[in-house]
Coordinates of C-alpha atoms in Angstrom, one line a residue:
Chain Y
X1 CA 78.5 -17.5 -15.4
X2 CA 81.8 -18.0 -13.5
X3 CA 84.1 -15.0 -13.1
X4 CA 86.4 -16.5 -15.8
X5 CA 83.6 -16.9 -18.2
X6 CA 82.4 -13.4 -17.6
X7 CA 85.9 -12.1 -18.3
X8 CA 86.0 -13.9 -21.6
X9 CA 82.5 -12.6 -22.5
X10 CA 83.5 -9.0 -21.6
X11 CA 86.7 -9.5 -23.8
X12 CA 84.7 -10.7 -26.7
X13 CA 82.0 -8.0 -26.4
X14 CA 84.8 -5.4 -26.0
X15 CA 86.8 -6.4 -29.0
X16 CA 83.6 -6.5 -31.1
X17 CA 82.4 -3.1 -29.9
X18 CA 85.7 -1.5 -30.7
X19 CA 85.8 -3.3 -34.1
X20 CA 82.4 -1.9 -35.0
X21 CA 83.4 1.6 -33.9
X22 CA 86.6 1.5 -36.1
X23 CA 84.7 -0.1 -38.9
X24 CA 82.4 2.9 -38.8
X25 CA 85.4 5.3 -39.1
X26 CA 87.0 3.4 -41.9
X27 CA 83.9 2.8 -44.0
X28 CA 82.9 6.5 -43.6
X29 CA 86.4 7.5 -44.7
X30 CA 86.4 5.1 -47.7
X31 CA 82.9 6.2 -48.7
X32 CA 84.5 9.5 -49.8
X33 CA 86.4 7.8 -52.5
X34 CA 83.2 6.7 -54.2
X35 CA 82.9 7.7 -57.8
X36 CA 79.1 8.3 -57.5
X37 CA 76.8 9.6 -54.7
X38 CA 75.0 6.3 -54.8
X39 CA 78.3 4.5 -54.0
X40 CA 79.1 7.1 -51.4
X41 CA 75.7 6.5 -49.7
X42 CA 76.0 2.7 -50.0
X43 CA 79.2 2.6 -48.0
X44 CA 77.9 5.2 -45.6
X45 CA 74.9 3.0 -45.0
X46 CA 77.3 0.1 -44.1
X47 CA 79.0 2.4 -41.7
X48 CA 75.7 3.4 -40.1
X49 CA 74.8 -0.3 -39.5
X50 CA 78.1 -0.8 -37.6
X51 CA 77.3 2.0 -35.2
X52 CA 73.9 0.4 -34.4
X53 CA 75.7 -2.8 -33.6
X54 CA 78.3 -1.0 -31.5
X55 CA 75.5 0.5 -29.4
X56 CA 73.9 -2.9 -28.6
X57 CA 77.3 -4.3 -27.6
X58 CA 78.0 -1.3 -25.3
X59 CA 74.6 -1.7 -23.7
X60 CA 75.2 -5.4 -22.9
X61 CA 78.7 -4.5 -21.5
X62 CA 76.9 -2.1 -19.2
X63 CA 74.4 -4.8 -18.1
X64 CA 77.4 -7.0 -17.2
X65 CA 78.7 -4.3 -15.0
X66 CA 81.7 -3.6 -17.3
X67 CA 82.9 -0.1 -18.3
X68 CA 82.7 -0.2 -22.1
X69 CA 85.7 2.0 -22.6
X70 CA 87.8 -0.2 -20.3
X71 CA 86.5 -3.3 -22.1
X72 CA 87.5 -2.0 -25.5
X73 CA 90.9 -0.5 -24.5
X74 CA 93.0 -3.7 -24.7
X75 CA 92.0 -4.2 -28.4
X76 CA 92.7 -0.7 -29.6
X77 CA 96.4 -1.3 -30.6
X78 CA 95.6 -4.5 -32.7
X79 CA 92.5 -3.0 -34.4
X80 CA 94.1 0.3 -35.1
X81 CA 97.2 -1.5 -36.3
X82 CA 95.1 -3.6 -38.7
X83 CA 93.5 -0.6 -40.2
X84 CA 96.7 1.4 -40.4
X85 CA 98.4 -1.4 -42.4
X86 CA 95.4 -2.0 -44.7
X87 CA 94.4 1.5 -45.7
X88 CA 92.7 1.2 -49.1
X89 CA 94.2 3.4 -51.8
X90 CA 91.3 3.1 -54.2
X91 CA 87.5 2.8 -54.1
X92 CA 87.7 -0.8 -55.2
X93 CA 90.3 -1.7 -52.5
X94 CA 87.9 -0.2 -50.0
X95 CA 85.0 -2.3 -51.3
X96 CA 87.1 -5.5 -51.2
X97 CA 88.1 -4.6 -47.6
X98 CA 84.5 -4.0 -46.6
X99 CA 83.4 -7.3 -48.0
X100 CA 86.4 -9.6 -47.4
X101 CA 87.7 -8.1 -44.3
X102 CA 84.4 -7.7 -42.5
X103 CA 83.3 -11.2 -43.6
X104 CA 86.4 -12.7 -42.2
X105 CA 86.1 -10.9 -38.9
X106 CA 82.4 -11.8 -38.6
X107 CA 83.2 -15.5 -39.2
X108 CA 85.9 -15.6 -36.6
X109 CA 83.7 -13.8 -34.0
X110 CA 80.8 -16.0 -34.8
X111 CA 82.8 -19.2 -34.2
X112 CA 83.9 -17.9 -30.8
X113 CA 80.4 -16.7 -29.9
X114 CA 79.3 -20.4 -30.4
X115 CA 81.2 -21.2 -27.2
X116 CA 79.4 -18.5 -25.1
X117 CA 76.3 -19.0 -22.9
X118 CA 73.1 -17.1 -23.7
X119 CA 72.1 -14.3 -24.1
X120 CA 75.5 -13.3 -25.4
X121 CA 75.7 -15.9 -28.0
X122 CA 72.5 -14.7 -29.7
X123 CA 73.4 -11.1 -29.3
X124 CA 76.7 -11.5 -31.1
X125 CA 75.2 -13.7 -33.8
X126 CA 72.5 -11.0 -34.4
X127 CA 75.0 -8.2 -34.5
X128 CA 77.1 -10.1 -37.0
X129 CA 74.2 -11.1 -39.2
X130 CA 74.8 -9.8 -42.7
X131 CA 72.8 -6.6 -43.2
X132 CA 72.6 -7.2 -47.0
X133 CA 74.7 -4.2 -47.8
X134 CA 77.5 -6.6 -48.9
X135 CA 75.6 -7.2 -52.2
X136 CA 76.5 -3.7 -53.3
X137 CA 80.3 -4.4 -52.9
X138 CA 80.0 -7.6 -54.8
X139 CA 78.1 -6.0 -57.7
X140 CA 80.6 -3.1 -57.9
X141 CA 83.7 -5.1 -57.8
X142 CA 82.5 -7.7 -60.3
X143 CA 81.4 -4.9 -62.7
X144 CA 84.8 -3.2 -62.4
X145 CA 86.6 -6.4 -63.2
X146 CA 84.3 -7.2 -66.1
X147 CA 85.2 -3.8 -67.5
X148 CA 88.9 -4.1 -66.8
X149 CA 90.0 -7.7 -66.2
X150 CA 93.6 -6.7 -65.3
X151 CA 92.2 -5.4 -62.0
X152 CA 91.5 -9.0 -60.8
X153 CA 95.1 -9.8 -60.1
X154 CA 95.8 -6.7 -58.1
X155 CA 92.6 -7.0 -56.1
X156 CA 93.3 -10.7 -55.4
X157 CA 96.7 -9.7 -54.0
X158 CA 95.0 -7.1 -51.8
X159 CA 92.5 -9.7 -50.6
X160 CA 95.4 -12.0 -49.6
X161 CA 97.1 -9.1 -47.8
X162 CA 94.0 -8.4 -45.8
X163 CA 93.8 -12.0 -44.6
X164 CA 97.5 -12.0 -43.7
X165 CA 97.2 -8.8 -41.6
X166 CA 94.0 -10.0 -39.9
X167 CA 95.6 -13.3 -38.9
X168 CA 98.7 -11.7 -37.5
X169 CA 96.7 -9.2 -35.4
X170 CA 94.3 -11.9 -34.2
X171 CA 97.2 -14.1 -33.0
X172 CA 98.6 -11.1 -31.1
X173 CA 95.3 -10.4 -29.4
X174 CA 94.7 -14.1 -28.4
X175 CA 98.3 -14.5 -27.1
X176 CA 97.7 -11.5 -24.9
X177 CA 94.2 -12.4 -23.5
X178 CA 94.4 -15.5 -21.4
X179 CA 90.6 -15.9 -20.8
X180 CA 89.8 -15.5 -24.4
X181 CA 92.5 -18.0 -25.4
X182 CA 91.1 -20.5 -22.8
X183 CA 87.6 -20.0 -24.2
X184 CA 88.8 -20.9 -27.6
X185 CA 90.8 -24.0 -26.6
X186 CA 88.0 -25.2 -24.3
X187 CA 85.4 -24.5 -26.9
X188 CA 87.2 -26.3 -29.8
X189 CA 88.1 -29.2 -27.5
X190 CA 91.6 -29.8 -28.8
X191 CA 94.2 -28.9 -31.4
X192 CA 92.2 -30.8 -34.1
X193 CA 89.2 -28.6 -33.2
X194 CA 91.2 -25.5 -33.6
X195 CA 92.4 -26.8 -37.0
X196 CA 88.7 -27.4 -38.1
X197 CA 87.8 -23.9 -37.0
X198 CA 90.6 -22.4 -39.1
X199 CA 89.5 -24.7 -42.0
X200 CA 85.9 -23.4 -41.8
X201 CA 87.0 -19.7 -41.7
X202 CA 89.4 -20.3 -44.6
X203 CA 86.8 -22.0 -46.7
X204 CA 84.3 -19.1 -46.2
X205 CA 87.0 -16.6 -47.1
X206 CA 87.9 -18.6 -50.3
X207 CA 84.2 -18.5 -51.2
X208 CA 84.0 -14.8 -50.7
X209 CA 87.0 -14.1 -52.9
X210 CA 85.4 -16.3 -55.6
X211 CA 82.1 -14.4 -55.3
X212 CA 84.0 -11.2 -56.0
X213 CA 85.6 -12.9 -59.1
X214 CA 89.0 -13.0 -57.4
X215 CA 91.5 -15.9 -57.2
X216 CA 91.8 -16.7 -53.5
Chain H
X1 CA 52.2 19.9 -59.6
X2 CA 53.1 22.2 -62.4
X3 CA 56.5 21.8 -64.0
X4 CA 57.8 24.9 -62.3
X5 CA 56.7 23.5 -58.9
X6 CA 58.2 20.1 -59.6
X7 CA 61.5 21.8 -60.4
X8 CA 61.5 23.7 -57.2
X9 CA 60.6 20.5 -55.3
X10 CA 63.5 18.6 -57.0
X11 CA 65.8 21.5 -56.1
X12 CA 64.8 21.4 -52.5
X13 CA 65.0 17.6 -52.2
X14 CA 68.3 17.7 -54.1
X15 CA 70.0 20.3 -51.8
X16 CA 68.7 18.4 -48.7
X17 CA 69.9 15.0 -50.0
X18 CA 73.4 16.4 -50.6
X19 CA 73.4 18.2 -47.3
X20 CA 72.6 15.0 -45.5
X21 CA 75.4 13.1 -47.4
X22 CA 78.0 15.8 -46.5
X23 CA 76.8 16.0 -43.0
X24 CA 77.4 12.3 -42.7
X25 CA 81.0 12.8 -43.9
X26 CA 81.7 15.7 -41.6
X27 CA 80.1 14.2 -38.5
X28 CA 82.0 10.9 -39.1
X29 CA 85.2 12.8 -39.5
X30 CA 84.6 15.0 -36.4
X31 CA 83.7 11.9 -34.4
X32 CA 87.3 10.9 -34.5
X33 CA 88.3 13.9 -32.4
X34 CA 86.1 12.6 -29.5
X35 CA 88.0 12.3 -26.2
X36 CA 86.0 9.2 -25.2
X37 CA 84.6 6.2 -27.1
X38 CA 81.1 7.3 -25.9
X39 CA 81.5 10.7 -27.5
X40 CA 82.9 9.1 -30.6
X41 CA 79.8 6.8 -30.8
X42 CA 77.4 9.7 -30.1
X43 CA 78.6 11.7 -33.1
X44 CA 78.8 8.6 -35.2
X45 CA 75.2 8.0 -34.3
X46 CA 74.2 11.5 -35.5
X47 CA 76.0 10.7 -38.8
X48 CA 74.2 7.4 -39.1
X49 CA 70.8 9.2 -38.8
X50 CA 71.8 11.6 -41.6
X51 CA 72.3 8.7 -44.0
X52 CA 68.9 7.3 -43.3
X53 CA 67.4 10.7 -44.2
X54 CA 69.5 10.9 -47.3
X55 CA 68.1 7.5 -48.5
X56 CA 64.5 8.7 -48.0
X57 CA 65.1 11.9 -50.0
X58 CA 66.8 10.0 -52.8
X59 CA 63.9 7.5 -53.0
X60 CA 61.5 10.4 -53.4
X61 CA 63.6 12.0 -56.1
X62 CA 63.4 8.7 -57.9
X63 CA 59.6 8.7 -57.6
X64 CA 59.5 12.2 -59.1
X65 CA 61.5 10.8 -62.1
X66 CA 64.6 12.8 -61.2
X67 CA 68.1 11.5 -61.3
X68 CA 69.3 11.9 -57.7
X69 CA 72.9 12.6 -58.6
X70 CA 71.8 15.2 -61.2
X71 CA 69.4 16.8 -58.6
X72 CA 72.2 17.1 -56.0
X73 CA 75.0 18.3 -58.4
X74 CA 74.1 22.1 -58.5
X75 CA 74.5 22.3 -54.7
X76 CA 77.8 20.5 -54.4
X77 CA 80.0 23.7 -54.6
X78 CA 78.0 25.7 -52.0
X79 CA 77.8 22.8 -49.5
X80 CA 81.4 21.7 -50.0
X81 CA 82.4 25.3 -49.7
X82 CA 80.5 25.7 -46.4
X83 CA 82.2 22.7 -44.9
X84 CA 85.7 23.6 -46.2
X85 CA 85.5 27.1 -44.6
X86 CA 84.1 25.7 -41.3
X87 CA 86.2 22.8 -40.5
X88 CA 86.3 22.3 -36.8
X89 CA 89.7 22.3 -35.2
X90 CA 88.6 20.8 -31.9
X91 CA 86.0 18.4 -30.6
X92 CA 84.0 21.2 -29.0
X93 CA 83.9 23.2 -32.3
X94 CA 82.7 20.0 -33.9
X95 CA 79.9 19.7 -31.4
X96 CA 78.9 23.4 -31.7
X97 CA 78.8 22.9 -35.5
X98 CA 76.7 19.8 -35.2
X99 CA 74.2 21.6 -33.0
X100 CA 74.1 25.1 -34.2
X101 CA 74.9 24.5 -37.9
X102 CA 72.5 21.6 -38.4
X103 CA 69.8 23.4 -36.4
X104 CA 70.1 26.5 -38.6
X105 CA 70.0 24.5 -41.8
X106 CA 67.0 22.5 -40.5
X107 CA 65.1 25.7 -39.7
X108 CA 65.7 27.2 -43.1
X109 CA 64.7 24.0 -45.0
X110 CA 61.7 23.6 -42.8
X111 CA 60.5 27.1 -43.6
X112 CA 60.8 26.5 -47.3
X113 CA 59.1 23.0 -47.0
X114 CA 56.1 24.9 -45.7
X115 CA 55.6 26.3 -49.2
X116 CA 55.5 22.8 -50.8
X117 CA 52.5 20.6 -51.6
X118 CA 52.1 17.2 -50.0
X119 CA 53.6 14.6 -49.7
X120 CA 56.9 16.5 -50.0
X121 CA 56.1 18.9 -47.2
X122 CA 55.6 16.1 -44.7
X123 CA 58.6 14.1 -46.0
X124 CA 61.0 17.0 -45.4
X125 CA 59.5 17.9 -42.0
X126 CA 59.9 14.3 -40.9
X127 CA 63.5 14.1 -42.2
X128 CA 64.4 17.3 -40.4
X129 CA 62.7 16.3 -37.1
X130 CA 65.3 16.3 -34.4
X131 CA 66.5 12.8 -33.7
X132 CA 67.2 13.7 -30.0
X133 CA 71.0 13.2 -30.5
X134 CA 71.4 17.0 -30.1
X135 CA 71.0 16.7 -26.3
X136 CA 74.4 15.1 -26.3
X137 CA 76.1 18.1 -27.9
X138 CA 74.4 20.5 -25.5
X139 CA 75.4 18.4 -22.4
X140 CA 79.1 18.2 -23.5
X141 CA 79.5 21.8 -24.5
X142 CA 77.8 23.1 -21.3
X143 CA 80.0 20.8 -19.2
X144 CA 83.2 21.9 -20.9
X145 CA 82.3 25.6 -20.4
X146 CA 81.5 25.0 -16.8
X147 CA 84.9 23.4 -16.3
X148 CA 86.7 26.2 -18.3
X149 CA 84.6 29.4 -18.6
X150 CA 87.1 31.0 -21.0
X151 CA 86.0 28.6 -23.7
X152 CA 82.6 30.4 -24.0
X153 CA 84.0 33.4 -25.8
X154 CA 85.9 31.4 -28.4
X155 CA 83.0 29.1 -29.0
X156 CA 80.6 32.0 -29.3
X157 CA 82.8 33.5 -32.0
X158 CA 82.8 30.1 -33.8
X159 CA 79.0 29.9 -33.6
X160 CA 78.8 33.4 -35.2
X161 CA 81.2 32.4 -37.9
X162 CA 79.1 29.3 -38.8
X163 CA 76.0 31.6 -39.2
X164 CA 77.9 34.0 -41.4
X165 CA 79.2 31.3 -43.7
X166 CA 75.8 29.6 -43.8
X167 CA 74.1 32.8 -44.9
X168 CA 76.6 33.7 -47.5
X169 CA 76.4 30.2 -49.1
X170 CA 72.6 30.1 -48.9
X171 CA 72.4 33.5 -50.7
X172 CA 74.7 32.2 -53.5
X173 CA 72.5 29.1 -53.9
X174 CA 69.2 31.0 -54.1
X175 CA 70.6 33.6 -56.5
X176 CA 71.5 30.7 -58.8
X177 CA 68.3 28.7 -58.7
X178 CA 65.4 30.6 -60.2
X179 CA 62.6 28.2 -59.3
X180 CA 63.8 27.9 -55.7
X181 CA 64.0 31.7 -55.4
X182 CA 60.5 32.1 -56.9
X183 CA 59.1 29.4 -54.4
X184 CA 60.5 31.5 -51.5
X185 CA 59.2 34.9 -52.8
X186 CA 55.8 33.4 -53.6
X187 CA 55.6 31.5 -50.4
X188 CA 56.5 34.4 -48.1
X189 CA 54.2 36.7 -50.1
X190 CA 56.4 39.9 -50.1
X191 CA 59.6 41.5 -48.8
X192 CA 58.0 41.8 -45.3
X193 CA 57.3 38.1 -45.4
X194 CA 61.0 37.3 -46.2
X195 CA 61.9 39.6 -43.3
X196 CA 59.7 37.6 -40.9
X197 CA 61.2 34.3 -42.1
X198 CA 64.7 35.6 -41.4
X199 CA 63.5 36.9 -38.0
X200 CA 62.2 33.5 -37.1
X201 CA 65.4 31.7 -38.1
X202 CA 67.5 34.2 -36.3
X203 CA 65.4 33.9 -33.1
X204 CA 65.8 30.1 -33.2
X205 CA 69.5 30.4 -33.7
X206 CA 69.8 32.9 -30.7
X207 CA 67.9 30.4 -28.6
X208 CA 70.3 27.5 -29.6
X209 CA 73.4 29.6 -28.8
X210 CA 71.9 30.4 -25.3
X211 CA 71.1 26.7 -24.8
X212 CA 74.8 25.9 -25.3
X213 CA 75.7 28.7 -22.8
X214 CA 77.0 31.0 -25.6
X215 CA 76.5 34.6 -26.2
X216 CA 74.7 34.8 -29.6

């Protein structure tokens, strides 16, 4: 890898490592809104999976000679900002955030990982692979909407707000990290390539909203 | 197993399952006081281990035909009470609680598990086996005391408060659960046996305080 490439890889591993750490915090916090111990444990299990991923990313940062805390630091404001502005007020909002928000972030990071050399491409794809816990969120949200159809409108609004906040924070991060921005523009090839990337991410998001029974 | 034995086993699995679930919550919460992302991740990792244990206990409750939520319910007031009255105010108090509190609870449950038939005895001993994460707490607390010896007195007081609260909540639980109380009195044989059990638990606690560099 060239120095420029290494810097972009460290950026991507850093943002992901911090994303997993904050995802742990938020899922653990939201778990406490669960109406049953089974729901509580299900969200706690999602949180536990995140910390396993975090550990693998931190290990790889160490192999690359990067200080993990230093690599994560530039992304703290954007990720903390995202979570502060999308704090779920209910158990169902927490589940929608866990499913829609994490899905969106995973898609975005997966696209960028495609531009990286090995072994980092595979590491990131593995870390982002769905751990199957998402099924739980889908089941719960669908059941709640079936019991109270009026919920669908409010939760759809919430889903759209999550995307809006995610996009605005991602733009801020990319504008601020030159190597990361270059990786994306080089990887996608041109403006049309960036457009297609955004289309793919949007399509997957729409699909997830539909899976939950929400109007995208 | 006789019905009476099954009830005691369900009680013990229930109290442990809820203990692991609340331990997850508290460790996840305390992790956020960490002064470094490495410390944050270390406590999050301890929390993640608890949820894995919780899942195994819940599965076994299901095998025994017990409703896990129902089996945990009687122990919610005592365990929530313990955590509410021992909420760490600092990162170091959180670490002492993670090490001393969890160690004490594990010793107590391990003693009682010894009175159970298989496979529950082995399941509980496995679930309680130290996952090695405790080393982190020991290293951090010792380093902090080395840097600021005045901390030792305050943290020792905190350790003693944890034991006091743990004992008073355990007594309340045992007084309330006839089958569990009978399991302990039958298992230990007589009053002298109970005395020896308490001696063993106290000795292990003293040892843990010393390991942290604290006066027991």
